[in-house]
mmCIF file of C-alpha atoms in Angstrom:
data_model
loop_
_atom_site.group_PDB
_atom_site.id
_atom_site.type_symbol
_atom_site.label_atom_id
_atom_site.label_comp_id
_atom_site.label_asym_id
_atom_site.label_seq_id
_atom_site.Cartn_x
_atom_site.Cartn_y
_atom_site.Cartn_z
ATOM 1 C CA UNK A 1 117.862 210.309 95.380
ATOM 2 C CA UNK A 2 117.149 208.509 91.678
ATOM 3 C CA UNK A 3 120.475 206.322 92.152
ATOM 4 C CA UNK A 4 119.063 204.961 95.407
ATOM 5 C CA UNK A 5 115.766 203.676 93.743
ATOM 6 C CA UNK A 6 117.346 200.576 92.398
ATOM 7 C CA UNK A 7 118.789 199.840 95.595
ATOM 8 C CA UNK A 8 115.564 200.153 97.107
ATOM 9 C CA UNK A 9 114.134 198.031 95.116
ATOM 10 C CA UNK A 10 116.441 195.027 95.097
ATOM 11 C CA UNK A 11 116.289 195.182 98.879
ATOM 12 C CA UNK A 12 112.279 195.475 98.978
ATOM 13 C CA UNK A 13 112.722 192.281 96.232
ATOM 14 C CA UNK A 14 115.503 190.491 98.377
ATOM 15 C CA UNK A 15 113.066 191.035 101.672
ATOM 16 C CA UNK A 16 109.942 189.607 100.065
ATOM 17 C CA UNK A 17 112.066 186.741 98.455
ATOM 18 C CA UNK A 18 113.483 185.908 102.015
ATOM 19 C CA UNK A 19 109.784 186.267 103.364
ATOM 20 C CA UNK A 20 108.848 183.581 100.756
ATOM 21 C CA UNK A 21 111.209 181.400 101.158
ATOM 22 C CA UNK A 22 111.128 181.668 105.180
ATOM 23 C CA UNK A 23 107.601 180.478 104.544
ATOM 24 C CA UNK A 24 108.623 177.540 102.168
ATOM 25 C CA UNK A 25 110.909 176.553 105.271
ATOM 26 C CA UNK A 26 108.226 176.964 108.143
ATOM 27 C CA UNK A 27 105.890 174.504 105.656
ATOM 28 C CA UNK A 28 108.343 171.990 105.132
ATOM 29 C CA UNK A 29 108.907 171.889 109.367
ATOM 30 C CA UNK A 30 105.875 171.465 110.106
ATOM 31 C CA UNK A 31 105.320 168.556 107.406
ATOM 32 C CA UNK A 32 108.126 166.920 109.222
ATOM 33 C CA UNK A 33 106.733 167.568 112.564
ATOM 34 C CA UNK A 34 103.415 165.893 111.507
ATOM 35 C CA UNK A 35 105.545 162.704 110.180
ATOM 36 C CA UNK A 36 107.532 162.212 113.159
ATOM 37 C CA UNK A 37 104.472 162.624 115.524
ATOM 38 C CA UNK A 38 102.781 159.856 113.237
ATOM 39 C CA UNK A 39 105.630 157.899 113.958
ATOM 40 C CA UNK A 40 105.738 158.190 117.530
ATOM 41 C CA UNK A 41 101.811 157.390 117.231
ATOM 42 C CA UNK A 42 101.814 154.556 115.258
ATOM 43 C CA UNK A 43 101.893 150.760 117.009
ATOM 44 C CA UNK A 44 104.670 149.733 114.532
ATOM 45 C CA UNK A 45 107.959 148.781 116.188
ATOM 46 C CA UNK A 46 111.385 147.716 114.847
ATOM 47 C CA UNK A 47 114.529 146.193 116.547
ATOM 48 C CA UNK A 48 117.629 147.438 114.937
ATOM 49 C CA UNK A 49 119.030 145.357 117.479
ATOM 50 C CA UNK A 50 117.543 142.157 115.422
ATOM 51 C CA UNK A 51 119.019 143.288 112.523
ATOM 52 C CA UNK A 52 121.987 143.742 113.527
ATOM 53 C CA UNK A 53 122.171 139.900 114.681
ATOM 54 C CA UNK A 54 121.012 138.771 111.520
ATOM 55 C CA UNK A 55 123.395 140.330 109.672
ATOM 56 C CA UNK A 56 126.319 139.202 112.143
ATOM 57 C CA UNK A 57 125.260 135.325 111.876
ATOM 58 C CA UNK A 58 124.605 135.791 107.848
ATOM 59 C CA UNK A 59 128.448 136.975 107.513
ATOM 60 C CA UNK A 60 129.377 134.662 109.983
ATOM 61 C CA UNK A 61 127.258 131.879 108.593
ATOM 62 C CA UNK A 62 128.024 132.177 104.638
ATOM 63 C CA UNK A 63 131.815 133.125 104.570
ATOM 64 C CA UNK A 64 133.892 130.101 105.090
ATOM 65 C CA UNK A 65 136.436 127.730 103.897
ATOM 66 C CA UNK A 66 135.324 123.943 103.619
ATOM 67 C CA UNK A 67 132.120 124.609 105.724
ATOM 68 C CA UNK A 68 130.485 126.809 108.311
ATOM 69 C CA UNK A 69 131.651 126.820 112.208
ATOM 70 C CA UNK A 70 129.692 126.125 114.776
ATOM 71 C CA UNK A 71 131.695 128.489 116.935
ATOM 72 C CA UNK A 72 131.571 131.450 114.660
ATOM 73 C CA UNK A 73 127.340 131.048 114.594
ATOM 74 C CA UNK A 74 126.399 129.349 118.106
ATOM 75 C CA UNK A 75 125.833 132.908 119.990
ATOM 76 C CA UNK A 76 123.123 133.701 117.267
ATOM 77 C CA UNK A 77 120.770 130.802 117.033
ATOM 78 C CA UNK A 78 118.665 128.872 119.715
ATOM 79 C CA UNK A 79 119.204 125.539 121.011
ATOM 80 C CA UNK A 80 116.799 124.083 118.351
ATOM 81 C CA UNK A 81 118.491 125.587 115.120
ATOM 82 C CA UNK A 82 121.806 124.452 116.035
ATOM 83 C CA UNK A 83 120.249 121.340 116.029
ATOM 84 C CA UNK A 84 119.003 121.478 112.952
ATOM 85 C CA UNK A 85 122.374 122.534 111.176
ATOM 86 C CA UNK A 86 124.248 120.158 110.141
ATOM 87 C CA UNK A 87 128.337 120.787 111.846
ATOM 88 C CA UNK A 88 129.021 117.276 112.672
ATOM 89 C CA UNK A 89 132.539 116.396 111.395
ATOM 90 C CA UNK A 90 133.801 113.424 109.795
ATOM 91 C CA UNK A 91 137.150 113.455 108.602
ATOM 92 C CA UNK A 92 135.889 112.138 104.629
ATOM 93 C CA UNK A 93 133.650 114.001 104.539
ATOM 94 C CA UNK A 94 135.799 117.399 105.291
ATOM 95 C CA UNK A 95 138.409 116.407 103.272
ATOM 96 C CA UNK A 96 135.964 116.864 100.393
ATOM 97 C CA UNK A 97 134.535 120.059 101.543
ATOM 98 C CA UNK A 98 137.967 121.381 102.169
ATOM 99 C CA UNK A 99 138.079 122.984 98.181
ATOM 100 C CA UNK A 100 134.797 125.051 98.904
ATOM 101 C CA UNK A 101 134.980 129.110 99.909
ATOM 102 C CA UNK A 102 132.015 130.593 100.619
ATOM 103 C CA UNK A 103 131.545 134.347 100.902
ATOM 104 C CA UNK A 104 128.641 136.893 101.117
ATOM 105 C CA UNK A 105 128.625 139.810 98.499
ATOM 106 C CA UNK A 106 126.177 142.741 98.843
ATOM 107 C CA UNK A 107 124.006 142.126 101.668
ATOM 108 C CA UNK A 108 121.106 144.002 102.321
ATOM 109 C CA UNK A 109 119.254 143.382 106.040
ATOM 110 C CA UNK A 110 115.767 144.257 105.723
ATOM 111 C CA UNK A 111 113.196 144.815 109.077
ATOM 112 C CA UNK A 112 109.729 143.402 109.013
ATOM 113 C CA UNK A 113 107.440 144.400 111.750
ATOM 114 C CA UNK A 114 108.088 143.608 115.437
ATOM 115 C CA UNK A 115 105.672 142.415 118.004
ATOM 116 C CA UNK A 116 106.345 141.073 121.795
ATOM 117 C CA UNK A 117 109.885 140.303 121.903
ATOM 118 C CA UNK A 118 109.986 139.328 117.960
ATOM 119 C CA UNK A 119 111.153 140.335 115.164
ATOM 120 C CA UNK A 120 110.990 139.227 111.808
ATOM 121 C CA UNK A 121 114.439 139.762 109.586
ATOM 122 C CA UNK A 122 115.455 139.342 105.782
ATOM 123 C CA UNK A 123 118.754 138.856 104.399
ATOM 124 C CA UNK A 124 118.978 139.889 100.620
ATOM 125 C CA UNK A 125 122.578 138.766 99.501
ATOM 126 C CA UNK A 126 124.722 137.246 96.572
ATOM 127 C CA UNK A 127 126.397 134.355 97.602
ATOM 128 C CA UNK A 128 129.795 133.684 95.984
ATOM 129 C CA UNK A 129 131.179 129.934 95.811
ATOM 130 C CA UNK A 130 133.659 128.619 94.594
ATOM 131 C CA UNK A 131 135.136 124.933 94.601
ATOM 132 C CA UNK A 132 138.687 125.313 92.860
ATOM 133 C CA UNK A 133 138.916 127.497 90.493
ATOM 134 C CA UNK A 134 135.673 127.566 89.508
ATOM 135 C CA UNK A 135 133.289 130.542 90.824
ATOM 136 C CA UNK A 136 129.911 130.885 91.125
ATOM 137 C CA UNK A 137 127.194 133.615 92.437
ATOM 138 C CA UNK A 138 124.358 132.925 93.048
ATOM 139 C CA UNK A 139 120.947 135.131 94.583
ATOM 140 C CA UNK A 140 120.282 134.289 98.332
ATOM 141 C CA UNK A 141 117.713 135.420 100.850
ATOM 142 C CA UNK A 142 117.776 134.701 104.421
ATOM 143 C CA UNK A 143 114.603 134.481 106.293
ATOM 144 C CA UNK A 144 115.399 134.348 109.670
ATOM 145 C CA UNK A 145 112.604 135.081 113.008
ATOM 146 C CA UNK A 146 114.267 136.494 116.191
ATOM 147 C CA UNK A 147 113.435 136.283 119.816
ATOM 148 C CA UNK A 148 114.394 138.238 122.660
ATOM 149 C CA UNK A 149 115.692 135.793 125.255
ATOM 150 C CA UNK A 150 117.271 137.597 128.816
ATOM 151 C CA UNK A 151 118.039 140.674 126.611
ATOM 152 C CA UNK A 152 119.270 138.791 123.550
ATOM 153 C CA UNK A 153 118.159 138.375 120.414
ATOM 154 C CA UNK A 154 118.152 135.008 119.273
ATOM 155 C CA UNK A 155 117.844 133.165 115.702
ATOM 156 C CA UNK A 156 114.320 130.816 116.591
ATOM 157 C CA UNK A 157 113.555 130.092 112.926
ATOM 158 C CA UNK A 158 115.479 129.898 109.931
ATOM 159 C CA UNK A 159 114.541 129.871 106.311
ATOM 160 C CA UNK A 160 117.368 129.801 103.516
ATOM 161 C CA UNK A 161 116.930 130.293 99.585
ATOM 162 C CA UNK A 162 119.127 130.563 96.529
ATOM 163 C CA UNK A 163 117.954 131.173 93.345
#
């Protein structure tokens, strides 16, 4: 009976450490539950949707050869922004832009806060260009506002920097 005394006891210890950590478990549930029902509570909304827009006319915006394509960026932005981008052609005037790569380097989309069919979207990214052989990076951020229009998202304003 002696030699089973040990055995007892790791198994009493082994139950009461399961127990414990059983209850560490239940806790940490339960903390989750709570965060996920003040999520579903809150009034806070974002489109992933958006985001995923502005991220598909940033890369299709920024990487080029010579300059950017109307074609490649047209399905993104609204009447008015095309507009105020500047793809006319001349044929001086892309034979001098015709040495100049563009192309977007670790791009990070960030989601502001959403309200009636809007959605507010930043673009943290480095920006490599080159002309020649000579290369340059520089820090960009794309500030861009969407709108849903007939369940698409749409670029309405856009605001570029490059530090």
């Amino acid at each position: 009976m002696k030699k089973y005394i040990p055995l007892f006891a790791i198994g009493v210890l082994l139950i009461v450490f399961l127990f414990i950590k059983n209850e560490n478990y239940r806790n940490e549930l339960k903390h989750a539950k709570n965060q996920i029902s003040e999520l579903d509570n809150s009034d806070e909304m974002i489109n992933l949707e958006a985001g995923e827009i502005g991220e598909k006319f940033i890369t299709s915006y920024f990487n080029y050869r010579g300059k950017p394509a109307k074609e490649d960026v047209e399905i993104y932005l609204s009447d008015e922004i095309i507009k105020t981008l500047n793809f006319d052609t001349s044929n001086e005037y892309d034979e001098n832009l015709s040495e100049i790569n563009s192309s977007v380097k670790n791009l990070d989309i960030y989601l502001g806060k959403a309200t009636d069919g809007k959605q507010k979207v930043l673009g943290v990214f480095s920006n490599e260009i080159g002309i020649g052989d000579e290369i340059n990076e520089v820090d960009s951020f794309v500030e861009l506002d969407l709108e849903k229009v007939d369940d698409s998202w749409l670029i309405v304003d856009f605001r570029f920097f490059q530090y």
